[in-house]
Coordinates of C-alpha atoms and ligand atoms in Angstrom, one line a residue:
M969 CA -17.6 18.7 10.3
T970 CA -16.6 15.7 12.5
P971 CA -13.0 16.0 13.6
I972 CA -10.6 13.4 12.2
K973 CA -9.2 11.1 14.9
L974 CA -6.1 9.1 14.2
H975 CA -4.2 6.6 16.3
N976 CA -0.8 8.0 16.9
T977 CA 1.9 5.4 17.5
R978 CA 3.9 8.0 19.3
T979 CA 1.3 8.4 22.1
R980 CA -0.4 5.1 21.5
T981 CA -3.8 6.8 21.7
K982 CA -6.4 8.1 19.2
E983 CA -5.9 11.8 18.9
E984 CA -7.8 14.5 17.2
F985 CA -5.9 15.5 14.1
V986 CA -4.9 19.2 14.1
P987 CA -2.6 20.2 11.3
I988 CA 0.4 22.5 12.1
D989 CA -0.8 24.9 9.3
P990 CA -4.6 24.9 9.4
E991 CA -4.6 25.5 5.7
N992 CA -2.1 22.9 4.5
V993 CA -1.7 19.3 5.5
R994 CA 1.6 17.5 4.9
M995 CA 2.0 13.8 4.9
Y996 CA 5.0 11.5 4.2
V997 CA 4.8 7.8 3.6
C998 CA 7.8 5.5 3.2
G999 CA 7.7 4.0 -0.3
P1000 CA 9.1 0.9 -1.8
T1001 CA 12.6 -0.2 -2.6
V1002 CA 12.3 -0.5 -6.3
Y1003 CA 14.2 -3.7 -7.1
D1004 CA 11.3 -5.9 -8.2
R1005 CA 7.5 -6.0 -8.5
A1006 CA 5.5 -5.1 -5.4
H1007 CA 4.1 -8.0 -3.5
L1008 CA 0.5 -7.8 -2.1
G1009 CA 1.7 -6.7 1.3
N1010 CA 3.5 -3.7 -0.1
A1011 CA 0.2 -2.6 -1.5
R1012 CA -1.5 -2.4 1.9
P1013 CA 0.1 0.9 3.0
V1014 CA -0.6 2.3 -0.4
V1015 CA -4.3 1.6 -0.2
V1016 CA -4.6 2.6 3.5
F1017 CA -2.8 6.0 3.0
D1018 CA -4.7 6.6 -0.2
V1019 CA -7.9 6.5 1.8
L1020 CA -6.4 8.9 4.3
Y1021 CA -5.3 11.2 1.5
R1022 CA -8.8 11.2 0.0
L1023 CA -10.3 12.0 3.4
L1024 CA -7.8 14.9 4.0
R1025 CA -8.4 16.2 0.5
H1026 CA -12.1 16.3 1.2
V1027 CA -11.7 18.0 4.6
Y1028 CA -9.0 20.5 3.7
G1029 CA -9.4 20.9 0.0
A1030 CA -7.7 18.9 -2.8
D1031 CA -5.0 21.6 -3.2
H1032 CA -4.3 21.8 0.5
V1033 CA -2.8 18.4 1.1
T1034 CA 0.8 17.5 0.1
Y1035 CA 1.4 13.8 0.1
V1036 CA 5.0 12.6 -0.5
R1037 CA 5.9 9.0 -1.0
N1038 CA 9.5 8.2 -1.9
F1039 CA 11.2 5.6 -4.1
T1040 CA 14.3 3.9 -2.6
D1041 CA 16.5 3.4 -5.6
V1042 CA 19.8 2.9 -3.9
D1043 CA 19.9 -0.8 -3.1
D1044 CA 22.1 -3.9 -3.4
K1045 CA 19.4 -6.0 -5.1
I1046 CA 18.9 -3.4 -7.8
N1047 CA 22.7 -3.4 -8.3
A1048 CA 22.7 -7.2 -8.4
T1049 CA 20.1 -7.3 -11.2
A1050 CA 22.0 -4.6 -13.2
L1051 CA 25.2 -6.5 -12.8
S1052 CA 23.7 -9.8 -13.9
R1053 CA 22.2 -8.1 -17.0
Q1054 CA 25.6 -6.6 -17.8
Q1055 CA 27.2 -10.0 -17.5
A1056 CA 24.5 -11.4 -19.8
G1057 CA 25.6 -8.8 -22.4
A1058 CA 23.2 -5.9 -21.8
Q1059 CA 24.4 -2.6 -23.3
G1060 CA 25.3 0.4 -21.1
T1061 CA 27.3 1.3 -18.0
L1062 CA 26.4 -0.2 -14.7
E1063 CA 24.9 3.1 -13.6
Q1064 CA 22.7 3.1 -16.7
L1065 CA 21.6 -0.5 -16.1
V1066 CA 20.8 0.3 -12.4
Q1067 CA 18.7 3.3 -13.5
E1068 CA 17.0 1.1 -16.1
R1069 CA 16.1 -1.4 -13.5
S1070 CA 14.7 1.2 -11.1
D1071 CA 12.8 2.9 -13.9
E1072 CA 11.2 -0.3 -15.0
T1073 CA 10.2 -1.2 -11.4
I1074 CA 8.8 2.2 -10.8
G1075 CA 6.7 1.9 -13.9
W1076 CA 5.3 -1.5 -12.8
Y1077 CA 4.6 -0.1 -9.3
L1078 CA 2.7 2.9 -10.5
H1079 CA 0.7 0.7 -12.9
D1080 CA -0.2 -1.9 -10.2
M1081 CA -1.0 0.7 -7.6
G1082 CA -3.1 2.6 -10.1
A1083 CA -5.1 -0.6 -10.7
L1084 CA -5.9 -0.7 -7.0
G1085 CA -7.5 2.7 -7.3
A1086 CA -4.7 4.6 -5.5
L1087 CA -4.2 8.2 -6.4
E1088 CA -0.6 9.2 -7.1
P1089 CA 1.0 11.2 -4.3
N1090 CA 1.8 14.9 -5.1
E1091 CA 5.5 14.1 -4.9
M1092 CA 7.4 10.8 -5.5
P1093 CA 11.0 11.7 -5.0
R1094 CA 13.8 9.2 -5.9
A1095 CA 16.6 8.9 -3.4
T1096 CA 19.2 9.2 -6.1
E1097 CA 17.9 12.7 -6.9
Y1098 CA 18.5 13.9 -3.3
I1099 CA 22.1 12.7 -2.6
A1100 CA 23.5 16.2 -2.3
Q1101 CA 20.8 17.0 0.4
M1102 CA 21.7 13.8 2.2
V1103 CA 25.4 14.6 2.2
E1104 CA 24.6 18.1 3.5
M1105 CA 22.4 16.6 6.3
I1106 CA 25.2 14.2 7.3
E1107 CA 27.8 17.0 7.4
D1108 CA 25.4 18.9 9.7
L1109 CA 24.9 15.9 12.0
I1110 CA 28.7 15.6 12.3
A1111 CA 29.1 19.3 13.0
K1112 CA 26.5 19.1 15.7
G1113 CA 28.2 16.2 17.4
H1114 CA 25.6 13.5 16.5
A1115 CA 27.6 11.6 14.0
Y1116 CA 31.2 10.5 13.3
A1117 CA 33.2 9.3 10.3
A1118 CA 35.2 6.1 10.6
E1119 CA 36.8 4.0 7.8
G1120 CA 34.8 5.5 5.0
H1121 CA 31.5 5.1 6.9
V1122 CA 29.6 7.8 8.8
L1123 CA 27.6 6.6 11.8
F1124 CA 24.9 8.2 13.8
A1125 CA 25.9 8.2 17.5
V1126 CA 22.9 7.1 19.4
D1127 CA 24.5 8.1 22.7
S1128 CA 24.4 11.7 21.6
W1129 CA 20.6 11.4 21.7
K1130 CA 20.3 8.7 24.3
N1131 CA 17.2 9.8 26.2
K1132 CA 14.9 9.9 23.2
Y1133 CA 16.1 7.0 21.0
G1134 CA 13.5 4.2 21.1
A1135 CA 10.6 6.4 22.2
L1136 CA 8.4 5.7 19.1
S1137 CA 8.6 2.0 19.3
G1138 CA 8.8 2.0 23.1
R1139 CA 11.9 -0.1 23.3
S1140 CA 14.8 0.1 25.8
G1141 CA 18.4 0.0 24.6
D1142 CA 18.7 -3.7 25.5
D1143 CA 15.5 -4.6 23.6
M1144 CA 16.8 -2.8 20.6
I1145 CA 20.1 -4.6 20.6
A1146 CA 18.4 -8.0 21.1
G1147 CA 15.7 -7.4 18.5
A1148 CA 17.5 -5.7 15.7
R1149 CA 20.3 -8.1 14.9
V1150 CA 22.5 -5.1 15.3
E1151 CA 25.6 -5.3 13.1
V1152 CA 28.6 -5.2 15.2
A1153 CA 31.5 -3.5 13.5
P1154 CA 34.9 -2.5 14.8
Y1155 CA 34.4 1.1 13.7
K1156 CA 31.2 1.6 15.8
K1157 CA 31.4 3.4 19.1
N1158 CA 28.2 1.8 20.2
P1159 CA 26.7 -1.3 18.5
M1160 CA 23.4 0.6 18.1
D1161 CA 25.0 3.3 16.0
F1162 CA 23.6 3.1 12.5
V1163 CA 25.0 3.9 9.1
L1164 CA 24.4 7.3 7.4
W1165 CA 27.0 6.8 4.7
K1166 CA 29.0 3.8 3.5
P1167 CA 31.7 3.2 1.0
S1168 CA 30.9 1.9 -2.5
T1169 CA 33.2 -0.4 -4.4
D1170 CA 34.4 0.9 -7.8
D1171 CA 32.2 -1.4 -9.7
L1172 CA 29.0 -0.2 -8.0
P1173 CA 27.1 3.1 -8.1
G1174 CA 28.5 5.7 -5.8
W1175 CA 28.7 9.4 -5.2
D1176 CA 31.7 11.6 -4.2
S1177 CA 31.5 12.8 -0.6
P1178 CA 33.8 14.3 2.0
W1179 CA 34.2 10.7 3.2
G1180 CA 35.1 9.2 -0.1
R1181 CA 33.1 7.7 -2.9
G1182 CA 30.1 6.0 -1.4
R1183 CA 26.3 5.9 -0.9
P1184 CA 23.8 6.8 1.7
G1185 CA 22.2 4.5 4.2
W1186 CA 18.5 3.8 3.9
H1187 CA 17.3 5.8 6.9
I1188 CA 18.9 9.2 5.9
E1189 CA 17.0 9.1 2.6
C1190 CA 13.6 9.6 4.2
S1191 CA 14.9 12.2 6.6
A1192 CA 16.5 14.3 3.8
M1193 CA 13.6 14.0 1.3
S1194 CA 10.9 14.8 3.9
Y1195 CA 12.9 17.8 5.0
E1196 CA 13.3 19.1 1.4
L1197 CA 9.7 18.6 0.5
L1198 CA 7.8 19.1 3.7
G1199 CA 10.1 21.0 6.1
A1200 CA 11.4 20.4 9.6
S1201 CA 7.9 19.8 11.0
F1202 CA 5.1 18.2 9.2
D1203 CA 1.9 16.5 10.2
I1204 CA 1.7 12.8 9.3
H1205 CA 4.3 10.1 8.8
G1206 CA 3.2 6.7 7.7
G1207 CA 4.4 3.2 6.8
G1208 CA 4.0 -0.4 7.8
N1209 CA 4.7 -1.3 11.4
D1210 CA 7.6 -3.4 10.3
L1211 CA 9.4 0.0 9.7
M1212 CA 8.7 1.3 13.2
F1213 CA 12.1 0.0 14.4
P1214 CA 14.8 0.7 13.3
H1215 CA 13.8 2.7 10.3
H1216 CA 11.4 5.2 11.8
E1217 CA 13.3 5.4 15.1
N1218 CA 16.4 6.3 13.0
E1219 CA 14.6 8.8 10.9
I1220 CA 13.4 10.6 14.0
A1221 CA 16.9 10.6 15.5
Q1222 CA 18.5 12.0 12.4
S1223 CA 15.8 14.6 11.6
C1224 CA 15.4 15.9 15.2
C1225 CA 19.1 16.2 15.7
A1226 CA 19.8 17.9 12.3
H1227 CA 16.8 20.2 12.7
P1228 CA 16.2 20.9 16.4
E1229 CA 14.1 23.9 15.3
G1230 CA 11.4 21.4 14.1
E1231 CA 9.6 18.5 15.6
F1232 CA 9.7 16.2 12.5
A1233 CA 6.4 14.3 12.3
R1234 CA 3.5 14.8 14.8
Y1235 CA 1.3 11.9 14.0
W1236 CA 2.8 8.5 13.3
L1237 CA 0.5 6.0 11.6
H1238 CA 1.4 2.4 11.0
N1239 CA -0.5 -0.2 9.1
E1240 CA -0.4 -3.8 10.3
M1241 CA 1.0 -6.6 8.1
L1242 CA -0.6 -8.6 5.5
Q1243 CA 0.1 -12.2 6.5
V1244 CA 0.3 -15.6 5.1
E1245 CA -0.5 -18.3 7.6
G1246 CA 0.3 -16.0 10.5
K1247 CA 3.6 -14.7 9.1
K1248 CA 4.3 -11.4 7.5
M1249 CA 4.2 -11.6 3.7
S1250 CA 7.7 -10.7 2.6
K1251 CA 10.1 -11.3 -0.2
S1252 CA 12.8 -12.6 2.2
L1253 CA 10.5 -15.3 3.6
G1254 CA 9.5 -16.3 0.1
N1255 CA 5.8 -16.4 1.1
F1256 CA 4.6 -13.8 -1.3
F1257 CA 2.8 -13.2 -4.5
T1258 CA 2.8 -10.0 -6.4
V1259 CA -0.1 -7.6 -7.2
H1260 CA 0.7 -8.2 -10.8
D1261 CA 0.2 -12.0 -10.4
L1262 CA -3.3 -11.4 -9.0
L1263 CA -4.2 -8.9 -11.7
E1264 CA -2.9 -11.3 -14.4
Q1265 CA -5.1 -14.0 -12.9
G1266 CA -8.0 -11.8 -13.6
V1267 CA -8.6 -10.5 -10.0
P1268 CA -9.8 -6.9 -10.6
G1269 CA -7.7 -4.3 -8.7
E1270 CA -10.8 -3.0 -7.0
V1271 CA -11.5 -6.4 -5.6
I1272 CA -8.1 -6.3 -3.9
R1273 CA -8.9 -2.8 -2.7
F1274 CA -12.2 -3.9 -1.2
V1275 CA -10.6 -6.9 0.6
F1276 CA -8.0 -4.6 2.1
L1277 CA -10.5 -2.1 3.3
Q1278 CA -12.7 -4.7 4.9
T1279 CA -10.1 -5.0 7.6
H1280 CA -9.0 -2.1 9.8
Y1281 CA -5.5 -1.0 9.0
R1282 CA -4.2 -1.7 12.5
K1283 CA -5.2 -5.3 12.4
P1284 CA -3.2 -8.0 10.7
M1285 CA -5.0 -9.6 7.8
D1286 CA -4.8 -12.6 5.4
W1287 CA -5.7 -12.6 1.8
T1288 CA -8.1 -15.5 1.2
K1289 CA -10.0 -16.5 -1.9
S1290 CA -13.3 -16.4 -0.1
K1291 CA -12.7 -12.8 0.8
A1292 CA -11.9 -12.0 -2.8
D1293 CA -15.1 -13.9 -3.9
H1294 CA -17.2 -11.9 -1.5
A1295 CA -15.7 -8.6 -2.7
Y1296 CA -16.2 -9.7 -6.3
H1297 CA -19.9 -10.4 -5.6
V1298 CA -20.5 -7.1 -3.9
L1299 CA -18.7 -5.0 -6.6
D1300 CA -20.4 -7.0 -9.3
G1301 CA -23.8 -6.0 -7.8
W1302 CA -22.7 -2.4 -7.6
H1303 CA -21.7 -2.4 -11.3
R1304 CA -25.0 -3.9 -12.3
L1305 CA -26.9 -1.4 -10.3
T1306 CA -25.1 1.6 -11.7
V1307 CA -24.2 0.5 -15.2
D1308 CA -26.4 3.0 -16.9
L1309 CA -25.7 6.0 -14.6
E1310 CA -23.5 8.9 -15.3
P1311 CA -21.2 9.7 -12.4
T1312 CA -21.3 13.1 -10.8
P1313 CA -18.0 15.0 -11.5
L1314 CA -15.9 14.7 -8.3
S1315 CA -15.6 18.5 -8.2
D1316 CA -19.4 18.8 -7.7
F1317 CA -19.7 15.9 -5.3
V1318 CA -19.9 15.9 -1.6
P1319 CA -19.4 12.4 -0.1
D1320 CA -22.0 10.9 2.3
S1321 CA -21.4 12.4 5.8
R1322 CA -21.8 9.0 7.4
I1323 CA -19.0 7.5 5.3
V1324 CA -16.8 10.5 6.0
E1325 CA -17.6 10.1 9.7
A1326 CA -16.6 6.4 9.6
L1327 CA -13.3 7.3 8.0
S1328 CA -12.7 10.1 10.4
S1329 CA -12.8 7.6 13.2
D1330 CA -9.2 6.4 12.8
L1331 CA -10.0 5.2 9.2
N1332 CA -12.8 2.8 10.0
T1333 CA -13.0 1.5 6.4
H1334 CA -15.0 -1.5 7.3
L1335 CA -17.8 0.7 8.6
A1336 CA -17.4 3.0 5.6
L1337 CA -17.9 0.0 3.3
M1338 CA -21.0 -1.0 5.2
R1339 CA -22.4 2.5 4.9
L1340 CA -21.6 2.5 1.2
A1341 CA -23.4 -0.8 0.8
A1342 CA -26.4 0.6 2.6
L1343 CA -26.8 3.1 -0.3
E1344 CA -27.5 0.2 -2.7
S1345 CA -31.2 0.2 -1.6
Q1346 CA -31.5 4.0 -1.2
S1347 CA -29.9 5.5 -4.3
P1348 CA -27.8 3.9 -7.0
Q1349 CA -26.5 7.3 -8.0
E1350 CA -25.3 8.0 -4.4
L1351 CA -23.8 4.5 -4.4
L1352 CA -21.9 5.2 -7.6
D1353 CA -20.6 8.6 -6.6
N1354 CA -19.6 7.6 -3.1
A1355 CA -18.0 4.4 -4.4
R1356 CA -16.0 6.4 -6.9
W1357 CA -14.9 8.8 -4.1
L1358 CA -13.6 5.8 -2.2
G1359 CA -11.7 4.6 -5.3
F1360 CA -14.1 2.0 -6.6
L1361 CA -16.2 1.9 -9.9
S1362 CA -13.8 4.2 -11.8
D1363 CA -14.3 4.7 -15.5
A1364 CA -11.6 2.1 -16.2
T1365 CA -13.1 -0.5 -13.9
K1366 CA -16.5 0.1 -15.3
E1367 CA -15.2 -0.5 -18.8
A1368 CA -13.4 -3.6 -17.8
W1369 CA -16.5 -4.9 -16.0
K1370 CA -18.7 -4.4 -19.0
R1371 CA -16.2 -6.2 -21.2
D1372 CA -15.8 -9.1 -18.8
F1373 CA -19.5 -9.3 -18.2
L1374 CA -20.4 -9.5 -21.8
H1375 CA -17.6 -11.9 -22.5
N1376 CA -18.3 -14.2 -19.5
S1377 CA -22.0 -14.3 -19.9
S1378 CA -21.6 -15.0 -23.6
G1379 CA -23.9 -12.3 -24.7
I1380 CA -26.6 -12.5 -22.0
G1381 CA -26.1 -8.7 -21.9
V1382 CA -26.6 -6.4 -19.0
S1383 CA -30.0 -7.7 -18.3
G1384 CA -30.1 -8.3 -14.5
H1385 CA -29.5 -12.0 -14.7
P1386 CA -26.6 -13.2 -12.6
D1387 CA -23.7 -13.8 -15.0
L1388 CA -21.9 -17.0 -15.4
A1389 CA -18.6 -15.6 -14.0
T1390 CA -20.4 -14.7 -10.7
L1391 CA -22.1 -18.0 -10.5
G1392 CA -18.8 -19.8 -11.2
A1393 CA -17.1 -17.9 -8.4
E1394 CA -20.1 -18.8 -6.1
L1395 CA -19.9 -22.5 -7.0
D1396 CA -16.1 -22.4 -6.5
S1397 CA -16.4 -20.9 -3.0
L1398 CA -19.2 -23.4 -2.1
R1399 CA -16.9 -26.2 -3.2
T1400 CA -14.0 -24.8 -1.1
R1401 CA -16.3 -24.7 1.9
A1402 CA -17.7 -28.2 1.2
K1403 CA -14.2 -29.6 1.1
I1404 CA -13.8 -28.5 4.7
T1405 CA -17.3 -29.4 6.0
K1406 CA -17.5 -32.6 3.8
D1407 CA -21.1 -31.5 3.0
F1408 CA -21.5 -31.2 -0.7
S1409 CA -25.3 -30.7 -0.8
E1410 CA -25.2 -27.0 -1.6
V1411 CA -22.7 -27.6 -4.4
D1412 CA -24.9 -30.3 -5.8
Q1413 CA -28.0 -28.1 -5.6
L1414 CA -26.3 -25.3 -7.5
K1415 CA -24.9 -27.6 -10.1
D1416 CA -28.4 -29.1 -10.6
K1417 CA -29.9 -25.6 -11.2
L1418 CA -27.2 -24.8 -13.6
F1419 CA -27.8 -28.0 -15.6
Q1420 CA -31.5 -27.1 -15.7
A1421 CA -30.6 -23.7 -17.2
G1422 CA -28.5 -25.4 -19.9
V1423 CA -25.1 -24.5 -18.4
E1424 CA -22.2 -26.8 -18.8
V1425 CA -20.2 -27.1 -15.6
R1426 CA -16.5 -27.9 -15.7
M1427 CA -14.8 -28.4 -12.4
S1428 CA -11.1 -29.0 -12.1
K1429 CA -8.4 -28.4 -9.6
A1430 CA -7.7 -25.1 -11.3
G1431 CA -11.3 -23.8 -10.6
V1432 CA -14.8 -23.8 -12.0
E1433 CA -15.7 -22.9 -15.5
L1434 CA -19.3 -22.4 -16.6
L1435 CA -20.2 -22.5 -20.3
P1436 CA -23.5 -21.9 -22.0
G1437 CA -24.6 -25.2 -23.6
P1438 CA -26.9 -25.6 -26.6
D1439 CA -30.0 -25.4 -24.4
F1440 CA -28.8 -22.4 -22.5
D1441 CA -31.7 -20.4 -21.1
P1442 CA -30.5 -17.3 -19.3
S1443 CA -34.0 -16.5 -17.8
K1444 CA -33.6 -19.7 -15.7
L1445 CA -30.6 -18.2 -14.0
E1446 CA -32.9 -15.8 -12.3
N1447 CA -34.2 -18.5 -9.9
I1448 CA -30.7 -19.3 -8.8
Ligands
AMP2374 P1 9.7 -2.2 1.5 O1 9.9 -2.1 0.0 O2 10.0 -3.6 2.0 O3 10.5 -1.2 2.2 O4 8.2 -2.0 1.8 C1 7.4 -0.9 1.3 C2 6.2 -0.7 2.2 O5 5.5 -1.9 2.3 C3 6.6 -0.3 3.7 O6 5.7 0.7 4.1 C4 6.4 -1.6 4.4 O7 6.0 -1.4 5.8 C5 5.2 -2.2 3.7 N1 5.1 -3.7 3.8 C6 6.0 -4.6 3.5 N2 5.5 -5.8 3.8 C7 4.2 -5.7 4.2 C8 3.2 -6.6 4.5 N3 3.4 -7.9 4.5 N4 2.0 -6.1 4.9 C9 1.8 -4.7 4.9 N5 2.7 -3.8 4.6 C10 3.9 -4.3 4.2
ZN2375 ZN1 11.2 6.0 5.4

């Protein structure tokens, strides 16, 4: 078995992955704040760590991997939605409305991530279910001299752990102060000290604590939940690289100080950002669209998954229509090729060693997809089974593809002719390219061939639509 190599942010090198307990691997990934639908960027860590989870399950056994991903359901934006619903006449206490908003967002999230072929983690703790453990951890940090209470707040004292704070992100104290827009407050001993607990006003959710009614800071949530579910030392901690500082730096400080008997996480993995025109996609910048938007527009979830996996997780990436078109074509071809095949049950299936090898090399998903594509000409059955193992061509996507195929090709059937949806996407991407190159000859050629096959071509700003005309002859599509 090839060893798994992973790039560890902590050492900035690719290291062989050796679990603490050779029989049981433990992984924690920072999950979403559940105040609204996930944007496409939020889906990137989900897909990346899903691939790692699948690889680990293959190597160590499906029952020997524990994957925890939390939900942050303590948040001002959740409260704001609940409050405005209450003001608009919604029934229930504010606490109930807050919970309702989190529940609804979690439901959307699980649905959308499921559509991307992501397996659900073994544990999905909600911060609000671990408040007692957070309070206990904060008390312990105070007792050990790493935190102090002031004006209803509790702060972590970075000076109590000075030598190590900043080691993960490789920042000096001055860098951190400059980069973090550190909140200066009169009750802080050092401007870098961060909040473990803060007071809550009477009209907002809060919990009783030794420091008065209040709520936890964001960082302590992950430290407390990972300790409860995975222990003082575990193998892998993941998340986007936007979380490296301050969130992960603060998690390390809290966990290592509260549990000096452990080492917290050994391997730190960070995915790069999904970008829009060179900037991180984020809600605060307003340059985002949601996974739900794309699904609603008819982009299959597995197309999104494919586009993500074409780029290595440590490289920034853009979502572009041409990447989605390409993914659509490839997947469409795989569906055609495997439409009549029965998948091998996953329990009896051993994935192709070359695909496993690619993933074992710091999740080289691009190479894994190339090796998967190479199976097209060798064995459609192998293609189907390996694609499913990687989260593509699931039963649900197969069904959806059959429905769309029959619908879009107006009854051409699964006959091996390219269907009109695929040709429409092709024409659309040729047109996009032509607008840049100002050379429309390929667009015109394809349009001509479609006319000859009796296809009506409708082009508008919104896209391209192909409809079978009265003289439609599907056999003529074969020459295209
Ligand atoms: P948040 O709800 O903002 O805490 O984000 C949830 C997860 O999505 C974290 O792991 C973030 O690092 C990740 N994330 C947020 N924006 C992006 C992005 N544009 N590209 C990739 N990952 C992101
Ligand atoms: Zn976290």
